[in-house]
Short mmCIF file of C-alpha atoms in Angstrom, two decimals:
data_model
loop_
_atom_site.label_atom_id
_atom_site.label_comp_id
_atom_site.label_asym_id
_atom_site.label_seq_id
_atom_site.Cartn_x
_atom_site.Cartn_y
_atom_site.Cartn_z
CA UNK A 27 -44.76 56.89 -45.17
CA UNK A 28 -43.67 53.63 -46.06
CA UNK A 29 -40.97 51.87 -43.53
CA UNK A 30 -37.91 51.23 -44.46
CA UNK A 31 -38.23 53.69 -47.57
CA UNK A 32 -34.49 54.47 -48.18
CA UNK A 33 -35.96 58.35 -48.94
CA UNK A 34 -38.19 58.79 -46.60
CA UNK A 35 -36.42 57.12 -42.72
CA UNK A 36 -38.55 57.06 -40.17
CA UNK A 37 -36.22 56.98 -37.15
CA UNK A 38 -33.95 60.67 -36.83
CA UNK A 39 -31.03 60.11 -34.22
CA UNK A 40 -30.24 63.59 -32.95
CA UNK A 41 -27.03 64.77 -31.26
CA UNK A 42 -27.70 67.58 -28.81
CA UNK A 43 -25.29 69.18 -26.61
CA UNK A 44 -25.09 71.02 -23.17
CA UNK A 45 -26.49 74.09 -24.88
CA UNK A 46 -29.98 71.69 -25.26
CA UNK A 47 -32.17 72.86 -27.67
CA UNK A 48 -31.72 76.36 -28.31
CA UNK A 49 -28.35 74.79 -30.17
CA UNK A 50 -29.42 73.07 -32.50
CA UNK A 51 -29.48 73.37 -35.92
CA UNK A 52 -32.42 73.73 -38.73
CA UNK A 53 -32.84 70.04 -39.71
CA UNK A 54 -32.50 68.85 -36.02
CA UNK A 55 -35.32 71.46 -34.73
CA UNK A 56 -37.36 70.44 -37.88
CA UNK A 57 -37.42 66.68 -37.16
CA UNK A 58 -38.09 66.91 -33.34
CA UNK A 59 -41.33 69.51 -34.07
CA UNK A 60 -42.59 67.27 -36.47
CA UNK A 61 -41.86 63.74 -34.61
CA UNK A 62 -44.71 62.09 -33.32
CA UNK A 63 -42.45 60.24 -30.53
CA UNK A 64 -39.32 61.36 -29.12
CA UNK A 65 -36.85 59.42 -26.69
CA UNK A 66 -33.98 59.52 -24.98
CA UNK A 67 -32.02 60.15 -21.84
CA UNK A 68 -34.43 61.62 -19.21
CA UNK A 69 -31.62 64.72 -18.96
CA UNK A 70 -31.99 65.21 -22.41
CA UNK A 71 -35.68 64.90 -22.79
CA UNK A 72 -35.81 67.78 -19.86
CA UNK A 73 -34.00 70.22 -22.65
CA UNK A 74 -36.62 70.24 -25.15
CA UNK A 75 -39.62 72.77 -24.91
CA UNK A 76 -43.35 72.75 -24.25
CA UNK A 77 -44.10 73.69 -27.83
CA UNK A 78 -43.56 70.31 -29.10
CA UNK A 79 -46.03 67.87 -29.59
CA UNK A 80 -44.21 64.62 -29.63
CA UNK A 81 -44.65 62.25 -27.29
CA UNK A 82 -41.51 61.57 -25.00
CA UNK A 83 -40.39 58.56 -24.07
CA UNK A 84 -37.23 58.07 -21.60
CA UNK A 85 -35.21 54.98 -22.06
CA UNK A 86 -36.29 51.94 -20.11
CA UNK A 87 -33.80 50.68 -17.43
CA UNK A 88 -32.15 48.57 -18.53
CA UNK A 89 -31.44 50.24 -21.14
CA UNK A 90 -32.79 48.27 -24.29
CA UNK A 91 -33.51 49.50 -27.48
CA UNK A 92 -36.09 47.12 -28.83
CA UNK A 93 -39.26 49.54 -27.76
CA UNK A 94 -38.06 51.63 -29.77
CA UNK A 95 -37.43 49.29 -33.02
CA UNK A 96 -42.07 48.79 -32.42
CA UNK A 97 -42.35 52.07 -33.26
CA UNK A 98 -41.31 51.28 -37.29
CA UNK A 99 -44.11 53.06 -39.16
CA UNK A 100 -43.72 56.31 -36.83
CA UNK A 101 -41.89 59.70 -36.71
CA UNK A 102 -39.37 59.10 -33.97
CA UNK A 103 -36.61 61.18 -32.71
CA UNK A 104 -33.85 59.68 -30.70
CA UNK A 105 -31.82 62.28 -28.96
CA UNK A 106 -28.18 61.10 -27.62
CA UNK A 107 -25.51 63.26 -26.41
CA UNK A 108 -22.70 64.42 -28.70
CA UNK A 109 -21.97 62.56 -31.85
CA UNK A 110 -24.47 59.58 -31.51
CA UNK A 111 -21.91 57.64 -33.37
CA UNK A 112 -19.31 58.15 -31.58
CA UNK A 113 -20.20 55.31 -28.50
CA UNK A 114 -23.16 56.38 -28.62
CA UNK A 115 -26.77 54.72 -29.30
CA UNK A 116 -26.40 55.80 -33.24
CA UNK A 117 -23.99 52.99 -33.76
CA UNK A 118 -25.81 50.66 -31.69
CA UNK A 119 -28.95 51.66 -33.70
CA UNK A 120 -26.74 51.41 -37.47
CA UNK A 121 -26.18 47.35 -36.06
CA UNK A 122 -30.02 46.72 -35.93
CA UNK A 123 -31.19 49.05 -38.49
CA UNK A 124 -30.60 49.22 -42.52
CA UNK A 125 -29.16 52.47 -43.13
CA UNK A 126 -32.13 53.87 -45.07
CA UNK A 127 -34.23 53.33 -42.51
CA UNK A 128 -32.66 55.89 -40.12
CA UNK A 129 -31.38 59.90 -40.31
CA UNK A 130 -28.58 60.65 -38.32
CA UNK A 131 -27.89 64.56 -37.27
CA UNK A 132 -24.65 64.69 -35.59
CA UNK A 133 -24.01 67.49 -32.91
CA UNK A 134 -19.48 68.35 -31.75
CA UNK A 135 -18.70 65.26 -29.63
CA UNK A 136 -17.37 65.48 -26.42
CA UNK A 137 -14.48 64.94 -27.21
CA UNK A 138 -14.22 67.11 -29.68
CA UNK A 139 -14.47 69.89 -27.62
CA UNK A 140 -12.27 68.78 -24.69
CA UNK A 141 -9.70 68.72 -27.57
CA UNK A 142 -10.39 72.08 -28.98
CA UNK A 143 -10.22 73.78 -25.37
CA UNK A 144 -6.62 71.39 -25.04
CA UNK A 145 -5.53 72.37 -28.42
CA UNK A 146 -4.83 69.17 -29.03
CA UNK A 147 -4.90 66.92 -32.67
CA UNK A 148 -7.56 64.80 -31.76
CA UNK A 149 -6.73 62.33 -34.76
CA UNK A 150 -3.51 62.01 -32.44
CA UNK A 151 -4.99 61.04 -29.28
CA UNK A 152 -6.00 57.76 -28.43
CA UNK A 153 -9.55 57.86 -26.50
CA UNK A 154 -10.74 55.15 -23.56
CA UNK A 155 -14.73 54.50 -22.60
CA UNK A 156 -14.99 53.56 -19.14
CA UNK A 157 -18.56 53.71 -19.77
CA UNK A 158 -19.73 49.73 -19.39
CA UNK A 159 -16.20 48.88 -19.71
CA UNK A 160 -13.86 48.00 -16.46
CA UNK A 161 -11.39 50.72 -15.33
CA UNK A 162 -8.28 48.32 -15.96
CA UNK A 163 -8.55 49.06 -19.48
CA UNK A 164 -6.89 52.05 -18.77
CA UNK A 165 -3.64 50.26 -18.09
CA UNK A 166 -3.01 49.12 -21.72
CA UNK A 167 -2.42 52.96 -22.60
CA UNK A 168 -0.05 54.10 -19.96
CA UNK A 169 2.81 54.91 -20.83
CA UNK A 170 5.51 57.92 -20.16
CA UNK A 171 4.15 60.87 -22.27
CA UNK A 172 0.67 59.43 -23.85
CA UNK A 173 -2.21 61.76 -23.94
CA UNK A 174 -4.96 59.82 -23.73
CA UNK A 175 -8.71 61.34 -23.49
CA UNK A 176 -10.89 58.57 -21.41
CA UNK A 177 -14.56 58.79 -21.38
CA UNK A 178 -16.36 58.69 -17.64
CA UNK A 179 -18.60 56.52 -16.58
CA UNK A 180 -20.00 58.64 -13.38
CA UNK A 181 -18.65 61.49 -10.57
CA UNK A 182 -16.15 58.74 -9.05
CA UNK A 183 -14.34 58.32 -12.37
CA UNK A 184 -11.73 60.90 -12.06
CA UNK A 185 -10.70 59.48 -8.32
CA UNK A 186 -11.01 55.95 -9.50
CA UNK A 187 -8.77 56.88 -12.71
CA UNK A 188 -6.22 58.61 -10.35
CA UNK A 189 -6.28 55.91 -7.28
CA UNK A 190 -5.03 53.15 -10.90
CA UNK A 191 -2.25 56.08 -11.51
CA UNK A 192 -0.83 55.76 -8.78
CA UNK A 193 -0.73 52.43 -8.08
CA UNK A 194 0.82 51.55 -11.54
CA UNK A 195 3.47 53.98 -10.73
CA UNK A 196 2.39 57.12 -12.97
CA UNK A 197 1.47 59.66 -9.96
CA UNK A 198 2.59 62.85 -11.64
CA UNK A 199 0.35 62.22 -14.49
CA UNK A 200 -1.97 65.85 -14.83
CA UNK A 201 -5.21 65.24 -15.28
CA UNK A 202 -8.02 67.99 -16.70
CA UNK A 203 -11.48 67.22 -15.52
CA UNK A 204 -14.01 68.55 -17.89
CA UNK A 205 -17.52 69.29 -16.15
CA UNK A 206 -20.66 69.80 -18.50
CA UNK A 207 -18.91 70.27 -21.58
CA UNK A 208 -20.46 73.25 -23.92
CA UNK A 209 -22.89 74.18 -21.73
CA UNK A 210 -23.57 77.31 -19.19
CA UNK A 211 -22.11 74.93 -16.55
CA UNK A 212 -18.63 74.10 -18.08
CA UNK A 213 -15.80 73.97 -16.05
CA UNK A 214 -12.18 72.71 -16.12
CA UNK A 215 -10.28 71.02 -12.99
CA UNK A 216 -6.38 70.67 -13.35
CA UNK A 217 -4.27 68.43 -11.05
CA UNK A 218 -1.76 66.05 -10.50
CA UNK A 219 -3.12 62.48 -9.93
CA UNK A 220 -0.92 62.08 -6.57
CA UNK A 221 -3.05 64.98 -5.54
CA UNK A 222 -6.80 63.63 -6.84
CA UNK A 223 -7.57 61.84 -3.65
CA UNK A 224 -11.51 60.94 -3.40
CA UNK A 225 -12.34 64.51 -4.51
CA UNK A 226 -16.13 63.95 -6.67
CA UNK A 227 -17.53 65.78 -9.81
CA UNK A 228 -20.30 66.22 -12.09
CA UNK A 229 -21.47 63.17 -13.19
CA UNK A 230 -21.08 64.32 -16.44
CA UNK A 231 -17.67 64.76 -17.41
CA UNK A 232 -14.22 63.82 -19.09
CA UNK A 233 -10.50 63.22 -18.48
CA UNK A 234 -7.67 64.43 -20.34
CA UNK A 235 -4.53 63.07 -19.22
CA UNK A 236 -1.12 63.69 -19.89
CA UNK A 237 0.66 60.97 -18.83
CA UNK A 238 4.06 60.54 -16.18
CA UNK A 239 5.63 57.80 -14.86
CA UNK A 240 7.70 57.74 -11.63
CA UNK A 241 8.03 54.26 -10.38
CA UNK A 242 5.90 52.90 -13.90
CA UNK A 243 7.30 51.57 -16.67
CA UNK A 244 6.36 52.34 -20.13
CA UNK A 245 5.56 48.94 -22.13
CA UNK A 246 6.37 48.37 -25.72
CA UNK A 247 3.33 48.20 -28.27
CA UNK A 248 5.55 45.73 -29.72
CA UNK A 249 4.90 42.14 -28.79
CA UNK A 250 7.49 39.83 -26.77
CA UNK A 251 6.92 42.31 -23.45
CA UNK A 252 9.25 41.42 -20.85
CA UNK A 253 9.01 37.99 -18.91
CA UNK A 254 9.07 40.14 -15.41
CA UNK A 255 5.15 41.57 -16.87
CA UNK A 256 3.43 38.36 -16.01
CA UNK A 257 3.09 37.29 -12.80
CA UNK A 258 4.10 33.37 -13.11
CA UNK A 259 5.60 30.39 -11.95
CA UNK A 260 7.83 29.76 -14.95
CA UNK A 261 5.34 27.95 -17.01
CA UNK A 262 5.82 30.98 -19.40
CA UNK A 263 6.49 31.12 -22.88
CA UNK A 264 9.71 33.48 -23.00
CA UNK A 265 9.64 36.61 -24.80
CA UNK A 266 11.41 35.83 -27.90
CA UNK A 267 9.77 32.69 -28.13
CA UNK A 268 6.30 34.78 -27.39
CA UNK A 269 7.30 37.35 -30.00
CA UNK A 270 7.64 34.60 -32.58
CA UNK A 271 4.20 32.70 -31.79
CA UNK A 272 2.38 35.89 -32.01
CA UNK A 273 3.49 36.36 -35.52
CA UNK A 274 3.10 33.03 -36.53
CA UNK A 275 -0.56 33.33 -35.57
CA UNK A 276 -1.07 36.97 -36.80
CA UNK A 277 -3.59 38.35 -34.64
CA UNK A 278 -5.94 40.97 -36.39
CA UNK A 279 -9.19 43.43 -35.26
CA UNK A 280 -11.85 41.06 -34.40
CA UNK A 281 -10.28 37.78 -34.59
CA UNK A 282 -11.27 35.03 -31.78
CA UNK A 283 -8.10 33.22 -30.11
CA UNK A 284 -7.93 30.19 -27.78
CA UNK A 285 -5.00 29.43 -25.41
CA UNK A 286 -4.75 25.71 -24.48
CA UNK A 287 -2.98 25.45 -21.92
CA UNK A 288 -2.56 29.29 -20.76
CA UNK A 289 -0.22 28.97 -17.99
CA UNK A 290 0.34 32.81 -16.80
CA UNK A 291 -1.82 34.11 -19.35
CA UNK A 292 1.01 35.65 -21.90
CA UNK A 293 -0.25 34.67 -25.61
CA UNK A 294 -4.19 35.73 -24.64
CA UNK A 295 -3.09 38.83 -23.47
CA UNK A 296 -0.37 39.79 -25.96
CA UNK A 297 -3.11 38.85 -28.49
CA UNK A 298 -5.30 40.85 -27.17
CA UNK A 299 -2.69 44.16 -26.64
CA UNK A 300 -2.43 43.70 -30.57
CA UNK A 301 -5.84 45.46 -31.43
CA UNK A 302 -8.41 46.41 -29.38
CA UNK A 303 -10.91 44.93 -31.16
CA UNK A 304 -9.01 41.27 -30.58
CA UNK A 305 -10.41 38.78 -27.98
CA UNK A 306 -9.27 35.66 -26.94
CA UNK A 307 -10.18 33.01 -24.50
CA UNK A 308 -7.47 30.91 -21.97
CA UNK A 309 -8.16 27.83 -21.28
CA UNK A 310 -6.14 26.93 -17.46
CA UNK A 311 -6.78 23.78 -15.20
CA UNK A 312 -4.26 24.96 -12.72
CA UNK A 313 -5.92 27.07 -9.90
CA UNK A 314 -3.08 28.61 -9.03
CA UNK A 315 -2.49 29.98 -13.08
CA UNK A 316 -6.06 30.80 -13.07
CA UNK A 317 -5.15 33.33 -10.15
CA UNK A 318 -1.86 34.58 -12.62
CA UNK A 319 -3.99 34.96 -15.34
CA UNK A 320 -6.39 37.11 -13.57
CA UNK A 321 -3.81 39.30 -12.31
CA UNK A 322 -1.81 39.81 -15.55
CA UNK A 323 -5.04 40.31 -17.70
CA UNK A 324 -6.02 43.47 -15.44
CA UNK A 325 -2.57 45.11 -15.47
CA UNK A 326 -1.83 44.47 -18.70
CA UNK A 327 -5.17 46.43 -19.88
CA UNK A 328 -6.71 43.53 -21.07
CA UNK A 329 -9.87 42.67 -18.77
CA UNK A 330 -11.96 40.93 -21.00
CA UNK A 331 -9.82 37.98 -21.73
CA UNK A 332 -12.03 35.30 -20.94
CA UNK A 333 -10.85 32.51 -18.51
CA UNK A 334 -12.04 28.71 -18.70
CA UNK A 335 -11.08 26.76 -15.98
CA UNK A 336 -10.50 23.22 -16.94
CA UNK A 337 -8.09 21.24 -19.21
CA UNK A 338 -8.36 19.90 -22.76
CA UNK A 339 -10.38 18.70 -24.70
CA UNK A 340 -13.00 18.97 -22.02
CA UNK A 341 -12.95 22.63 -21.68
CA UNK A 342 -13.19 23.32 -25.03
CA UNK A 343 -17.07 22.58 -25.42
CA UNK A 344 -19.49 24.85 -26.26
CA UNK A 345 -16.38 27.58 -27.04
CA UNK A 346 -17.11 30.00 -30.24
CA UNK A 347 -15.39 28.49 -32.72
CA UNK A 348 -11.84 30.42 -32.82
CA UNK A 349 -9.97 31.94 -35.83
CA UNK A 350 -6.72 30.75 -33.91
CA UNK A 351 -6.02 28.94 -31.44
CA UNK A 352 -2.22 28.41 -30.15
CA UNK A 353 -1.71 24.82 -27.59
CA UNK A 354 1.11 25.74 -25.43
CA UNK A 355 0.60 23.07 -23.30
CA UNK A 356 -1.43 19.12 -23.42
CA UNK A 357 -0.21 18.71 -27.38
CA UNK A 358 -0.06 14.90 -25.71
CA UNK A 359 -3.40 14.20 -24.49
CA UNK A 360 -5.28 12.12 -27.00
CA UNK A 361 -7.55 14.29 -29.44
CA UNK A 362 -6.39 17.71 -27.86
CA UNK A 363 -4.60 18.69 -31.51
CA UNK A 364 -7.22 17.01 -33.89
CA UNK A 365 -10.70 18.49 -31.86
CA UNK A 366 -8.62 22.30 -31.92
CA UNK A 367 -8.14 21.56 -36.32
CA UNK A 368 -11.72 20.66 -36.41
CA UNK A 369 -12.93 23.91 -34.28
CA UNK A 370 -10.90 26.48 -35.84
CA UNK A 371 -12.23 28.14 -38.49
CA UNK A 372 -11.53 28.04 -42.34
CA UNK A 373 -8.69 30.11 -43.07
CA UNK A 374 -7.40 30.14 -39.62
CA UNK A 375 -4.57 29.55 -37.86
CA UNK A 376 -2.95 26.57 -35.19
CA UNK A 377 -0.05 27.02 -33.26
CA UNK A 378 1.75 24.55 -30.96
CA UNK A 379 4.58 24.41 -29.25
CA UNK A 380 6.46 21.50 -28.04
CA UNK A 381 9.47 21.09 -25.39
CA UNK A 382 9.40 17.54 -24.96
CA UNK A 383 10.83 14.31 -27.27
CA UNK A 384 6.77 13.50 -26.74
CA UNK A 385 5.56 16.55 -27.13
CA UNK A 386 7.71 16.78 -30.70
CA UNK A 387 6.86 13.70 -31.53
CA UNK A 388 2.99 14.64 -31.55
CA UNK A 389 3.46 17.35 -33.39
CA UNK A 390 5.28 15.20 -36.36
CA UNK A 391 2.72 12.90 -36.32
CA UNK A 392 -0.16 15.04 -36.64
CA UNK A 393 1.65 17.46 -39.21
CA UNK A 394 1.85 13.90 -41.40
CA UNK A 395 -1.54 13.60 -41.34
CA UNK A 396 -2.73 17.45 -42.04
CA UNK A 397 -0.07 19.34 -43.00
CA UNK A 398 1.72 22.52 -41.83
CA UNK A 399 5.51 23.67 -41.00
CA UNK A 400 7.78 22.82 -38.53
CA UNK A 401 10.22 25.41 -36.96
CA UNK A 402 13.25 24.47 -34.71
CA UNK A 403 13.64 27.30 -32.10
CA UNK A 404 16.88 27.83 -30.52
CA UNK A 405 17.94 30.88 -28.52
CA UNK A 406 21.36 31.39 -26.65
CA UNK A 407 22.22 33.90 -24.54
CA UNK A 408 25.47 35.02 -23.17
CA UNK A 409 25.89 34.10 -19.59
CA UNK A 410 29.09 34.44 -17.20
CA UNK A 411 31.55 31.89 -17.24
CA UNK A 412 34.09 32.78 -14.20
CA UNK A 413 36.00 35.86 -15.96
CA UNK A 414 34.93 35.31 -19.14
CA UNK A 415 31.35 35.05 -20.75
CA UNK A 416 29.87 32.63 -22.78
CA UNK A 417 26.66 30.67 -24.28
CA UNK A 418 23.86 29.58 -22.28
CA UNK A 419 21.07 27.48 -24.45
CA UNK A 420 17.49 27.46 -23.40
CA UNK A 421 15.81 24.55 -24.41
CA UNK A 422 14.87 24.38 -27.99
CA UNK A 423 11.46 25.04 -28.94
CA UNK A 424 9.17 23.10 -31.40
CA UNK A 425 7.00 25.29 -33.23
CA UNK A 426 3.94 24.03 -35.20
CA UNK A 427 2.04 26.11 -37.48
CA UNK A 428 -0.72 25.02 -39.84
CA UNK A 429 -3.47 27.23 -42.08
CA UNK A 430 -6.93 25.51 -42.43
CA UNK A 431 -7.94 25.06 -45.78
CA UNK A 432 -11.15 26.34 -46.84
CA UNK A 433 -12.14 23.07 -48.06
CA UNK A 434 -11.45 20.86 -45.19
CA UNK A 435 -13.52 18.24 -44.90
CA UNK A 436 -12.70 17.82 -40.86
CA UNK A 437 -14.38 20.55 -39.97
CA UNK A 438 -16.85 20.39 -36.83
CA UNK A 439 -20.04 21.91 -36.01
CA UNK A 440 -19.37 24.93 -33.79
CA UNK A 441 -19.91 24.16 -30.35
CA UNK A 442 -19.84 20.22 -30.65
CA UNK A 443 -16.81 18.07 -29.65
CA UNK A 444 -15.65 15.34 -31.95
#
């Protein structure tokens, strides 16, 4: 065999279900019998039978794949459950591996039959991994009448999943608990999440929910949420203003923000409600918004934000370089706007806002000297005025926003300060 012959793979990722062996199909049973090494879960090694002569290998703990990539120039069988590439170890495999150097035999996923016994469109219904991910995730999907199919890390899940129902106020969502999906063991657990309490399962298993708010509140996918989501102290950028910013920078799946200046938290986490594939990084000096930001980022469904304590341009080194970065607050310190143009990216985006005569006056200056557009912001709303109503101005807002040529020649090295 020669390795990494695009006809001839060496590695065969297998999906195999509760029904083990005895379930699988031709090519699947053909692979494993003539493998020389086969690996996987310990549970899943167990399945096979005697007959085969392979030798098996359970995953090392931790769980790393890179024994397995020294075994190029064997027959090797991987065995995951499900649909390996469904967050499973076939896509973590594809990253490392070209594509002709691996076979992939894909078994019904999980989820796929948890929505076949629901009769539900599964292209419809958003699913959630708890598996290596926090539980707050959760939160960014709740809303009054979402199905949502969540992936379980261990037994606890389901009481851990209903304990975050009812604290966010959606109690009466009804949750089915699949145990040992397609196998002899399968079963099917129906309640209300008010009524979960600390009751365990099978460690494998998954939750459909239905979701119902009582005391809850459904929030928009839309951005600009509501000023009362973020805990704060008023060093908030307000929701229309928000709304605006967020366009300006156009968030998009994969793309790396920074938030100078985060104060509560609200563009990071907006950015990061945008896609779930978006990330973004606040940058806080003040203890006391640190503690906001860690709040709002876990009920807001957005855990991995990343928090840097410290102020600008100090913080900033040693970031990964951003695609766009928005300065909501320090547009005055010296070198805070011109090391953020150096750092961001070609093609990306800066936003700033300014409040202040100063803070505008920054903002002209460096848009002399680099370019960009300058937006005038100001919102009224109507506010009593003894029997009569009328307009109350917020403070107008100066908005900055400048694309980074291609060609720049002020650009940085990552992870250097200039």
């Amino acid at each position: 065999m020669t390795t990494g012959d695009a006809m001839t793979p060496w590695l065969t990722v297998i999906g195999i279900g509760e029904d083990g062996f005895a379930g699988l199909g031709r090519n699947a049973r053909r692979a494993l019998l003539d493998a020389e090494i086969v690996t996987g879960a310990a549970r899943h090694l167990s399945m096979l039978p005697p007959r085969l002569r392979a030798r098996r290998e359970p995953w090392p703990r931790p769980f790393d794949v890179e024994p397995l990539l020294a075994w190029r120039g064997h027959r090797v069988c991987v065995l995951a459950s499900g649909d390996p590439m469904l967050f499973g170890v076939g896509a973590t495999l594809a990253r490392r591996l070209p594509s002709g150097e691996m076979h992939v035999i894909g078994a019904p996923s999980s989820l796929s039959l948890a929505a076949a016994r629901l009769g539900w469109a599964l292209q419809d219904v958003p699913t959630v991994s708890l598996v290596g991910r926090p539980l707050a995730t959760l939160n960014a999907h709740l809303r009054d009448g979402a199905r949502l199919l969540v992936l379980s890390r261990d037994g606890a899940s389901p009481a851990d999943v209903a304990a975050l129902l009812c604290a966010g106020g959606f109690g009466p969502t009804h949750m089915s608990v699949f145990e040992s999906l397609g196998g002899l063991r399968e079963q099917r657990i129906d309640a209300v999440a008010a009524d979960w309490g600390d009751r365990q399962v099978e460690a494998l298993n998954l939750l459909a929910l239905t979701c119902r708010a009582d005391t809850g509140r459904s929030l928009p996918l839309a951005t600009g949420l509501p000023d009362d989501a973020f805990l704060n102290d008023g060093q908030l950028t307000k929701r229309d203003v928000r709304a605006i910013t967020l366009a300006r920078l156009a968030p998009y799946p994969g793309a790396l923000l920074w938030d100078v200046g985060a104060g509560s938290g609200s563009i990071g986490i907006e950015w990061m409600r945008a896609h779930p594939a978006c990330r973004a990084i606040a940058i806080e000096a003040s203890p006391e918004r640190q503690a906001f930001i860690t709040h709002n980022r876990e009920a807001l469904g957005v855990p991995g934000l990343e928090l840097v304590a410290g102020r600008a341009p100090e913080a900033l080194q040693g970031l990964a370089a951003p695609d766009a970065i928005f300065i909501g607050g320090g547009v005055t310190v010296p070198g805070v706007l011109d090391l953020c143009w150096s750092r961001l990216r070609s093609g990306g985006r800066l936003v700033a806002n300014a409040v202040t005569l100063q803070s505008e006056a920054a903002l002209v200056d460096w848009r002399e000297r680099h370019g960009g557009t300058l937006t005038r912001l100001a919102i009224s709303e109507a506010r009593p005025l003894g029997g009569f109503d009328t307009w109350r101005a917020a403070l107008p807002i100066t908005l900055l926003e400048a694309i980074k040529p291609s060609d720049d020649p002020g650009a940085a090295p990552e992870g250097t300060l200039s």
